[in-house]
CSV table of C-alpha atoms in Angstrom, one decimal:
chain,number,residue,atom,x,y,z
A,1,MET,CA,108.8,105.9,91.2
A,2,SER,CA,107.3,107.9,94.1
A,3,ALA,CA,107.2,111.0,91.9
A,4,HIS,CA,105.4,109.0,89.3
A,5,LEU,CA,102.9,107.7,91.8
A,6,GLN,CA,102.3,111.2,93.2
A,7,ARG,CA,101.7,112.5,89.7
A,8,LEU,CA,99.3,109.7,89.0
A,9,ILE,CA,97.3,110.4,92.2
A,10,GLN,CA,97.2,114.1,91.6
A,11,THR,CA,96.1,113.9,88.0
A,12,SER,CA,93.5,111.2,88.6
A,13,THR,CA,90.0,112.4,87.8
A,14,LEU,CA,86.5,111.1,88.3
A,15,PRO,CA,83.7,111.3,85.7
A,16,LEU,CA,80.8,113.2,87.3
A,17,GLN,CA,77.3,113.6,86.0
A,18,ILE,CA,75.5,116.4,87.9
A,19,THR,CA,71.8,116.7,87.7
A,20,LEU,CA,69.8,119.7,88.8
A,21,SER,CA,67.3,118.9,91.6
A,22,PRO,CA,63.8,118.7,90.0
A,23,ALA,CA,62.5,120.9,92.8
A,24,ALA,CA,64.7,123.8,91.7
A,25,SER,CA,64.3,123.3,88.0
A,26,ARG,CA,61.9,125.2,85.8
A,27,SER,CA,61.5,122.1,83.6
A,28,TYR,CA,61.4,119.5,86.4
A,29,THR,CA,63.5,116.6,85.2
A,30,SER,CA,64.2,117.7,81.7
A,31,THR,CA,67.2,120.0,82.5
A,32,PRO,CA,70.3,118.6,80.8
A,33,PRO,CA,72.9,117.2,83.2
A,34,TYR,CA,76.4,118.7,83.5
A,35,LEU,CA,79.2,116.3,82.7
A,36,THR,CA,82.8,116.7,83.6
A,37,HIS,CA,86.0,115.0,84.7
A,38,PHE,CA,87.0,116.4,88.1
A,39,PRO,CA,90.2,115.7,90.0
A,40,ARG,CA,89.8,113.2,92.8
A,41,LEU,CA,91.8,115.5,95.1
A,42,SER,CA,89.6,118.5,94.5
A,43,HIS,CA,86.6,119.6,96.4
A,44,LEU,CA,83.0,120.0,95.2
A,45,PRO,CA,82.8,123.8,96.2
A,46,LEU,CA,85.5,124.4,93.6
A,47,LEU,CA,83.2,123.1,90.9
A,48,LEU,CA,80.3,125.4,91.8
A,49,PRO,CA,81.1,128.5,89.7
A,50,ARG,CA,80.8,126.4,86.5
A,51,LEU,CA,77.6,124.8,87.7
A,52,HIS,CA,76.0,128.1,88.6
A,53,ALA,CA,76.7,129.4,85.1
A,54,PHE,CA,75.4,126.2,83.5
A,55,PHE,CA,72.2,125.8,85.6
A,56,ALA,CA,71.1,129.4,86.3
A,57,PRO,CA,69.0,129.6,83.2
A,58,HIS,CA,67.1,126.5,84.3
A,59,LEU,CA,66.3,127.6,87.8
A,60,ILE,CA,62.9,128.6,89.0
A,61,ASP,CA,64.7,131.2,91.0
A,62,PRO,CA,67.9,132.1,89.2
A,63,ALA,CA,69.0,134.2,92.2
A,64,LEU,CA,69.7,131.0,94.1
A,65,ALA,CA,72.6,130.2,91.7
A,66,ARG,CA,75.2,130.9,94.3
A,67,ASP,CA,77.5,129.0,96.7
A,68,SER,CA,75.5,129.8,99.8
A,69,GLU,CA,72.4,128.1,98.5
A,70,ALA,CA,74.0,125.1,96.8
A,71,TRP,CA,74.5,121.6,98.2
A,72,PHE,CA,75.1,118.2,96.7
A,73,GLU,CA,73.4,114.9,97.4
A,74,TYR,CA,74.0,111.3,96.4
A,75,GLN,CA,71.2,108.8,96.9
A,76,GLY,CA,69.9,110.7,99.9
A,77,VAL,CA,73.3,111.4,101.4
A,78,VAL,CA,74.3,115.1,101.8
A,79,LEU,CA,77.9,115.4,100.6
A,80,LYS,CA,80.4,117.2,102.9
A,81,TRP,CA,82.3,120.1,101.6
A,82,GLY,CA,85.4,119.3,103.5
A,83,TRP,CA,85.9,115.8,102.1
A,84,ALA,CA,87.7,115.5,98.7
A,85,VAL,CA,85.5,114.3,95.9
A,86,GLY,CA,87.6,111.1,95.5
A,87,LEU,CA,87.1,110.3,99.2
A,88,LEU,CA,83.4,110.9,98.8
A,89,PHE,CA,83.3,108.6,95.8
A,90,ASP,CA,85.2,105.8,97.6
A,91,LEU,CA,82.9,106.1,100.6
A,92,HIS,CA,79.5,106.4,98.8
A,93,GLY,CA,79.8,105.8,95.1
A,94,ALA,CA,82.1,102.8,95.0
A,95,ALA,CA,79.7,100.7,97.0
A,96,ALA,CA,76.8,101.4,94.7
A,97,ALA,CA,79.0,100.7,91.7
A,98,GLY,CA,79.4,97.2,93.2
A,99,VAL,CA,83.2,97.3,93.2
A,100,GLY,CA,83.6,97.3,97.0
A,101,GLY,CA,87.1,98.6,97.4
A,102,GLU,CA,88.2,98.2,93.8
A,103,GLY,CA,87.7,101.9,93.3
A,104,THR,CA,87.0,103.1,89.8
A,105,GLU,CA,88.2,100.0,88.0
A,106,GLY,CA,84.7,98.5,87.6
A,107,PHE,CA,83.0,101.9,87.3
A,108,GLN,CA,81.5,102.2,83.9
A,109,GLY,CA,79.6,105.4,83.8
A,110,ALA,CA,79.9,108.7,85.6
A,111,TRP,CA,79.1,109.3,89.3
A,112,GLU,CA,75.6,110.7,89.3
A,113,LEU,CA,75.2,113.5,91.8
A,114,THR,CA,72.2,115.8,92.4
A,115,LEU,CA,72.8,119.6,92.8
A,116,HIS,CA,70.3,121.3,95.0
A,117,TYR,CA,69.6,125.1,95.3
A,118,GLY,CA,67.7,126.2,98.3
A,119,ASP,CA,66.0,124.1,101.0
A,120,PHE,CA,69.4,124.0,102.7
A,121,PRO,CA,69.9,121.1,105.1
A,122,GLU,CA,71.2,123.3,107.9
A,123,GLU,CA,71.4,120.5,110.5
A,124,ARG,CA,73.6,118.3,108.3
A,125,LEU,CA,75.9,120.6,106.4
A,126,VAL,CA,77.9,123.8,106.9
A,127,ARG,CA,76.6,126.5,104.6
A,128,LEU,CA,79.2,128.0,102.2
A,129,ASP,CA,79.5,131.8,101.9
A,130,ASP,CA,79.5,133.5,98.5
A,131,GLY,CA,83.0,134.8,98.8
A,132,GLY,CA,84.8,131.4,99.0
A,133,ARG,CA,85.9,132.1,102.6
A,134,VAL,CA,84.4,129.1,104.3
A,135,VAL,CA,86.0,126.6,101.9
A,136,TRP,CA,89.4,128.4,102.1
A,137,ASP,CA,89.1,128.4,105.9
A,138,MET,CA,88.3,124.6,106.0
A,139,PHE,CA,91.4,124.0,103.9
A,140,VAL,CA,93.7,126.2,106.0
A,141,ASN,CA,92.6,124.6,109.2
A,142,ALA,CA,92.9,121.1,107.9
A,143,VAL,CA,96.4,121.9,106.7
A,144,LYS,CA,97.3,123.3,110.2
A,145,GLU,CA,95.8,120.2,111.8
A,146,ALA,CA,97.9,117.9,109.6
A,147,ASP,CA,101.0,120.0,110.4
A,148,PHE,CA,100.3,119.7,114.2
A,149,VAL,CA,100.1,116.0,113.8
A,150,ARG,CA,103.4,115.8,111.9
A,151,ASN,CA,105.5,118.0,114.2
A,152,GLY,CA,103.6,118.5,117.4
A,153,SER,CA,103.3,122.2,116.5
A,154,ALA,CA,102.1,124.1,113.5
A,155,ARG,CA,105.4,125.9,113.1
A,156,ALA,CA,106.0,124.7,109.6
A,157,VAL,CA,102.7,126.0,108.3
A,158,MET,CA,102.9,129.2,110.4
A,159,GLY,CA,106.3,129.8,109.0
A,160,LEU,CA,105.2,129.9,105.3
A,161,SER,CA,105.4,133.2,103.7
A,162,LEU,CA,102.2,134.9,102.7
A,163,GLY,CA,103.1,134.2,99.0
A,164,ASP,CA,103.6,130.5,99.8
A,165,SER,CA,100.4,130.0,101.6
A,166,GLU,CA,98.5,131.7,98.8
A,167,ALA,CA,100.3,129.6,96.3
A,168,LEU,CA,99.3,126.4,98.2
A,169,TRP,CA,95.6,127.3,98.1
A,170,ARG,CA,95.9,128.5,94.5
A,171,GLY,CA,97.5,125.2,93.5
A,172,VAL,CA,94.5,123.3,94.9
A,173,ARG,CA,91.9,125.7,93.5
A,174,GLU,CA,93.3,125.7,90.0
A,175,HIS,CA,94.4,122.1,90.1
A,176,ASP,CA,98.0,123.3,89.5
A,177,TRP,CA,99.8,120.5,91.3
A,178,ASP,CA,103.3,121.6,90.4
A,179,LEU,CA,102.6,124.9,92.2
A,180,PHE,CA,101.0,123.0,95.1
A,181,ASN,CA,103.9,120.6,95.4
A,182,SER,CA,106.4,123.4,95.4
A,183,VAL,CA,105.0,124.7,98.7
A,184,ASN,CA,103.7,121.4,100.1
A,185,ALA,CA,107.2,120.0,100.0
A,186,LYS,CA,108.1,122.6,102.7
A,187,LEU,CA,105.4,121.1,105.0
A,188,LEU,CA,106.2,117.5,104.3
A,189,ALA,CA,109.9,117.9,105.2
A,190,PRO,CA,110.1,121.1,107.3
A,191,PRO,CA,113.7,122.3,107.7
A,192,GLY,CA,114.8,122.1,111.4
A,193,LEU,CA,111.8,120.0,112.5
A,194,THR,CA,111.6,116.3,112.9
A,195,VAL,CA,108.4,114.7,111.5
A,196,LYS,CA,107.1,112.4,114.2
A,197,HIS,CA,103.7,111.3,113.0
A,198,VAL,CA,101.8,110.7,109.8
A,199,PRO,CA,98.6,112.6,109.4
A,200,ILE,CA,96.0,109.9,108.9
A,201,LYS,CA,92.3,109.3,109.3
A,202,PHE,CA,90.4,106.1,108.9
A,203,TYR,CA,86.8,105.9,107.5
A,204,LEU,CA,84.7,102.9,108.6
A,205,PRO,CA,81.2,101.8,107.8
A,206,ALA,CA,79.0,101.4,110.8
A,207,ALA,CA,75.5,99.9,111.1
A,208,ALA,CA,72.5,102.2,111.7
A,209,SER,CA,71.7,101.0,115.1
A,210,THR,CA,73.0,98.9,118.0
A,211,ALA,CA,72.3,95.2,118.1
A,212,SER,CA,69.6,95.7,120.7
A,213,THR,CA,67.5,97.8,118.4
A,214,SER,CA,67.9,95.5,115.4
A,215,GLN,CA,66.9,92.5,117.4
A,216,THR,CA,63.5,94.1,117.9
A,217,LEU,CA,63.0,94.7,114.2
A,218,PRO,CA,60.9,92.0,112.4
A,219,GLU,CA,62.5,89.8,109.8
A,220,GLY,CA,62.6,91.4,106.4
A,221,SER,CA,62.2,94.9,107.6
A,222,GLU,CA,63.5,97.8,105.5
A,223,PRO,CA,67.3,98.2,105.9
A,224,GLN,CA,68.3,101.3,107.8
A,225,PRO,CA,71.0,103.6,106.5
A,226,GLY,CA,74.3,103.2,108.4
A,227,HIS,CA,76.8,105.9,108.8
A,228,ILE,CA,80.5,106.5,108.5
A,229,ARG,CA,82.7,106.6,111.5
A,230,VAL,CA,86.0,108.5,111.4
A,231,VAL,CA,88.8,107.2,113.5
A,232,GLN,CA,91.9,109.4,114.0
A,233,ALA,CA,95.0,108.5,116.1
A,234,LEU,CA,98.6,109.6,116.3
A,235,VAL,CA,100.6,107.1,114.2
A,236,PRO,CA,104.4,107.4,114.7
A,237,LEU,CA,106.7,107.0,111.7
A,238,GLN,CA,108.6,104.3,113.6
A,239,MET,CA,107.3,101.4,115.6
A,240,PRO,CA,108.6,101.2,119.2
A,241,SER,CA,111.0,98.5,117.8
A,242,LYS,CA,112.5,101.2,115.5
A,243,GLN,CA,111.1,99.3,112.5
A,244,PRO,CA,109.4,101.6,110.0
A,245,GLN,CA,105.7,101.8,110.3
A,246,THR,CA,103.8,100.2,107.5
A,247,LEU,CA,100.1,100.7,106.6
A,248,GLY,CA,99.5,97.2,108.0
A,249,THR,CA,101.2,97.9,111.3
A,250,ALA,CA,99.3,101.2,111.6
A,251,LEU,CA,95.9,99.6,110.9
A,252,ASN,CA,96.7,96.7,113.3
A,253,SER,CA,97.6,99.1,116.1
A,254,VAL,CA,94.6,101.5,115.6
A,255,LEU,CA,92.0,99.0,114.5
A,256,PRO,CA,93.1,95.6,115.8
A,257,GLY,CA,89.6,94.1,115.6
A,258,ILE,CA,89.3,94.9,111.9
A,259,PHE,CA,93.0,94.3,111.0
A,260,PRO,CA,94.0,91.4,113.3
A,261,SER,CA,97.1,90.8,111.1
A,262,ARG,CA,99.8,93.3,110.2
A,263,ARG,CA,100.4,91.7,106.8
A,264,ALA,CA,97.2,90.2,105.5
A,265,PRO,CA,93.9,92.0,105.0
A,266,LEU,CA,91.6,89.4,106.5
A,267,LEU,CA,88.3,91.2,107.2
A,268,ALA,CA,88.8,94.5,105.3
A,269,GLN,CA,91.3,96.2,103.0
A,270,PRO,CA,92.6,99.8,103.0
A,271,VAL,CA,91.6,101.9,100.1
A,272,LEU,CA,93.3,105.2,99.1
A,273,HIS,CA,92.4,107.2,96.0
A,274,GLY,CA,90.3,104.3,94.7
A,275,ALA,CA,93.0,101.7,95.0
A,276,VAL,CA,93.6,98.9,97.4
A,277,VAL,CA,97.0,99.7,99.1
A,278,PRO,CA,99.3,96.8,100.1
A,279,MET,CA,99.6,96.3,103.8
A,280,GLY,CA,103.4,96.4,103.6
A,281,ALA,CA,103.5,100.0,102.2
A,282,ASN,CA,105.8,102.2,104.1
A,283,LEU,CA,103.6,104.8,105.9
A,284,GLY,CA,106.1,107.6,105.9
A,285,GLU,CA,106.5,107.3,102.2
A,286,LEU,CA,102.7,107.1,101.7
A,287,GLY,CA,102.3,110.3,103.7
A,288,ARG,CA,104.7,112.1,101.4
A,289,VAL,CA,103.5,110.7,98.1
A,290,ALA,CA,99.8,109.8,98.5
A,291,GLY,CA,98.5,112.5,100.8
A,292,PHE,CA,95.4,114.5,100.1
A,293,ALA,CA,95.7,118.3,99.5
A,294,ASP,CA,95.3,118.9,103.3
A,295,GLY,CA,98.2,116.6,104.0
A,296,PHE,CA,96.2,113.7,105.5
A,297,LEU,CA,96.0,110.2,104.3
A,298,HIS,CA,92.2,109.6,104.3
A,299,VAL,CA,92.1,105.8,104.3
A,300,VAL,CA,88.7,104.1,103.5
A,301,VAL,CA,88.3,100.8,105.3
A,302,ALA,CA,86.5,98.5,102.8
A,303,MET,CA,85.0,95.4,104.3
A,304,LEU,CA,85.5,92.1,102.5
A,305,GLY,CA,82.2,90.4,101.9
B,1,MET,CA,100.0,131.3,107.1
B,2,PRO,CA,98.3,133.7,109.4
B,3,SER,CA,98.3,132.3,112.9
B,4,ALA,CA,94.8,131.2,113.9
B,5,PRO,CA,94.0,133.3,116.9
B,6,SER,CA,95.0,136.6,115.3
B,7,SER,CA,93.6,135.7,112.0
B,8,PRO,CA,91.0,138.3,110.9
B,9,SER,CA,89.1,135.7,109.0
B,10,PRO,CA,86.1,134.0,110.6
B,11,PRO,CA,87.1,130.4,111.1
B,12,HIS,CA,84.5,127.8,110.3
B,13,SER,CA,83.7,126.9,113.9
B,14,PRO,CA,81.1,129.5,114.7
B,15,SER,CA,78.4,127.5,116.4
B,16,PRO,CA,75.2,126.7,114.6
B,17,PRO,CA,73.0,129.8,114.6
B,18,ASP,CA,70.0,127.8,115.8
B,19,ALA,CA,70.3,127.1,119.5
B,20,SER,CA,67.5,124.5,119.3
B,21,ALA,CA,70.1,122.3,117.5
B,22,SER,CA,71.3,121.3,121.0
B,23,ALA,CA,68.1,119.3,121.4
B,24,SER,CA,69.1,117.0,118.6
B,25,ALA,CA,72.5,116.2,120.1
B,26,SER,CA,72.7,112.5,120.8
B,27,ASN,CA,75.5,110.2,122.0
B,28,GLU,CA,76.0,108.7,118.6
B,29,PRO,CA,75.7,111.5,116.0
B,30,GLU,CA,75.1,109.9,112.7
B,31,ASP,CA,76.2,113.0,110.8
B,32,ALA,CA,77.8,111.2,107.9
B,33,PRO,CA,75.2,108.8,106.8
B,34,MET,CA,75.8,106.1,104.2
B,35,THR,CA,73.8,105.3,101.2
B,36,LEU,CA,71.2,102.4,101.5
B,37,ALA,CA,73.3,100.5,98.9
B,38,ALA,CA,76.3,100.6,101.2
B,39,SER,CA,74.2,99.9,104.2
B,40,VAL,CA,72.8,96.7,102.6
B,41,LEU,CA,76.3,95.5,101.9
B,42,LEU,CA,77.1,96.1,105.6
B,43,GLU,CA,74.1,94.0,106.7
B,44,ALA,CA,75.5,91.0,104.7
B,45,LEU,CA,78.7,90.9,106.8
B,46,PRO,CA,79.3,88.2,109.4
B,47,ALA,CA,78.1,89.1,112.9
B,48,ASP,CA,81.6,89.2,114.3
B,49,ALA,CA,82.8,91.7,111.7
B,50,THR,CA,79.7,93.9,112.4
B,51,ARG,CA,80.5,93.8,116.1
B,52,ALA,CA,84.1,94.7,115.5
B,53,LEU,CA,83.1,97.7,113.3
B,54,GLU,CA,80.9,99.1,116.1
B,55,THR,CA,83.8,99.6,118.5
B,56,ALA,CA,86.9,99.7,116.2
B,57,GLY,CA,89.1,102.6,117.1
B,58,ASP,CA,87.1,103.5,120.2
B,59,LEU,CA,89.0,105.5,122.8
B,60,GLY,CA,88.0,103.1,125.6
B,61,LEU,CA,86.9,106.1,127.6
B,62,GLU,CA,83.3,107.3,127.8
B,63,LYS,CA,84.1,110.9,128.7
B,64,VAL,CA,87.2,113.1,128.3
B,65,THR,CA,88.2,116.4,129.9
B,66,ILE,CA,88.0,119.6,128.0
B,67,ARG,CA,89.7,122.8,129.2
B,68,LEU,CA,88.3,126.0,127.8
B,69,SER,CA,90.9,128.8,127.7
B,70,PRO,CA,90.0,132.4,126.8
B,71,LEU,CA,91.9,134.3,124.2
B,72,PRO,CA,92.6,138.1,124.8
B,73,ASN,CA,89.5,140.3,125.3
B,74,THR,CA,87.3,137.3,126.0
B,75,PRO,CA,85.7,136.5,129.4
B,76,ALA,CA,87.0,133.4,131.3
B,77,LEU,CA,84.6,130.8,132.6
B,78,ARG,CA,84.3,130.2,136.3
B,79,GLN,CA,84.6,126.5,135.5
B,80,PRO,CA,87.1,126.1,132.7
B,81,ARG,CA,87.0,122.3,132.7
B,82,PHE,CA,84.2,120.0,131.8
B,83,LYS,CA,83.7,116.5,130.8
B,84,CYS,CA,82.4,115.7,127.3
B,85,LEU,CA,81.3,112.4,125.8
B,86,ALA,CA,84.1,111.1,123.6
B,87,SER,CA,81.4,110.1,121.0
B,88,GLN,CA,80.2,113.7,120.5
B,89,ARG,CA,81.2,116.1,117.8
B,90,PHE,CA,83.3,119.2,118.3
B,91,GLU,CA,80.1,121.1,117.7
B,92,ALA,CA,79.0,120.0,121.2
B,93,ILE,CA,81.9,121.8,122.8
B,94,VAL,CA,81.1,125.0,120.9
B,95,ARG,CA,77.5,124.7,121.9
B,96,PHE,CA,78.4,124.2,125.6
B,97,LEU,CA,80.7,127.3,125.4
B,98,ARG,CA,78.0,129.4,123.8
B,99,ARG,CA,75.6,128.5,126.6
B,100,LYS,CA,78.2,129.3,129.3
B,101,LEU,CA,79.0,132.6,127.7
B,102,GLY,CA,75.4,133.5,127.3
B,103,LEU,CA,75.8,134.3,123.6
B,104,ALA,CA,72.9,135.4,121.5
B,105,GLU,CA,72.2,133.9,118.2
B,106,GLY,CA,74.1,136.4,116.0
B,107,GLU,CA,77.2,136.5,118.2
B,108,ALA,CA,80.1,134.4,117.1
B,109,VAL,CA,82.7,132.5,119.0
B,110,PHE,CA,85.8,131.1,117.5
B,111,CYS,CA,87.3,127.9,118.9
B,112,TYR,CA,90.8,126.5,118.3
B,113,VAL,CA,92.5,123.4,119.5
B,114,ASN,CA,95.8,124.2,121.1
B,115,ALA,CA,95.4,127.8,119.9
B,116,VAL,CA,96.4,126.5,116.4
B,117,PHE,CA,93.5,125.2,114.3
B,118,ALA,CA,89.8,125.3,114.2
B,119,PRO,CA,88.5,121.7,113.8
B,120,GLY,CA,85.5,121.0,111.7
B,121,LEU,CA,82.3,121.1,113.7
B,122,ASP,CA,81.8,117.4,112.7
B,123,GLU,CA,85.2,116.2,114.0
B,124,GLY,CA,84.9,113.7,116.9
B,125,VAL,CA,85.8,114.9,120.4
B,126,GLY,CA,87.4,111.5,121.2
B,127,ASN,CA,89.6,111.7,118.1
B,128,LEU,CA,90.7,115.3,118.9
B,129,TRP,CA,91.4,114.4,122.5
B,130,ARG,CA,93.5,111.4,121.6
B,131,CYS,CA,95.6,113.3,119.0
B,132,PHE,CA,95.9,116.7,120.5
B,133,LYS,CA,95.5,116.5,124.3
B,134,THR,CA,97.9,118.3,126.7
B,135,GLY,CA,98.4,116.0,129.7
B,136,GLU,CA,94.9,114.5,130.0
B,137,GLU,CA,93.0,117.6,128.8
B,138,LEU,CA,92.0,118.8,125.4
B,139,VAL,CA,92.7,122.5,125.5
B,140,VAL,CA,90.2,124.6,123.4
B,141,SER,CA,91.0,128.3,123.1
B,142,TYR,CA,88.1,130.6,122.3
B,143,GLY,CA,87.6,134.1,121.3
B,144,VAL,CA,84.5,136.2,121.1
B,145,THR,CA,84.2,138.9,118.5
B,146,GLN,CA,81.3,140.8,116.9
B,147,ALA,CA,79.9,139.0,113.9
B,148,PHE,CA,81.0,140.9,110.9
B,149,GLY,CA,81.0,140.7,107.1
């Protein structure tokens, strides 16, 4: 069952429709979009080589068709390189699709992203390099961070052979999940180490401004964009009572105001890979089966209306 | 995997090249904005849910202690400890360090939590302190090298 679930998560794709920014295009808005199905667990930088090849003939300045000049935007939001595309969709795209936490189920068309070349938003995004170093480095450091959470040291990841660590990254880059899993298994259950915590991060919506500011705004004023807050805490595999930790007990201990009950999602529900996860799911098992490529469970907190 | 401090690769924590970025550092960095569509949904929530969202998962501490520890061939600071707002991003620590070391724009500094991993510049200081502190301090190791490549 768990192997089946892991396979399902790893082979799940999102339909993407990528449009070239009119400002970079020789034909303004008449450049054809690029359509693809892209793995939810993958990252947008890994899609860039194909996009450069596709869009270069349409660019005002074809020399800009490289990683260090490229960035993605969705409805005015600059998309982070380090967040998996499935996480980005669940945070930004699912709300617009009007499915609030139901993930891709109600999602008819493709997720429409804009690809920009040049005019780089330096203040808001890390610039990639043209050699793939930055994205590799983000991945390696996130894997080390997850390992440190699991074991209190990064011994498992530091102990990988050079071949293994290359295979881990190649598995992600080439969407070869069998290859990835063969190495990742050594991190999830490191021989000689006791896994203590589950690498987990929670993503919450937050209003644009504090209440004091919004009170001064006149009625019917333009809505201000909010932002996403990331909450990270050490969540032990076992409760102090020695009971196994569930997603519900974890949410209740880290975010008690949002999850006042351990069993019932009253104000919000947890979403992973586009799906609402039952509160009673065993957290240790989720960590082994439903982790992202960096080893973390990136849990989107979807508010109930 | 290569151990972080001895890794020849430039980690992704070199501070922003533009020192003027420090002027824009605020207490509540809204570095991951939401779409307006999502924001509108948020405004429709009951007031108590909105209030709960503002503080959910907060550390309960306004400031946390950071200890800056030099890696080999890197100068130590006279004051290795400083207080940092828990609501700031890791970037703020890197910027503080650059100022203390008097680094010029092209000079890189590499920062690692517990001498193991380089957090993203956008990771929250409060989150890092809560998960990776030693005693009551978040230990950030740093090394200075010539910018290369």
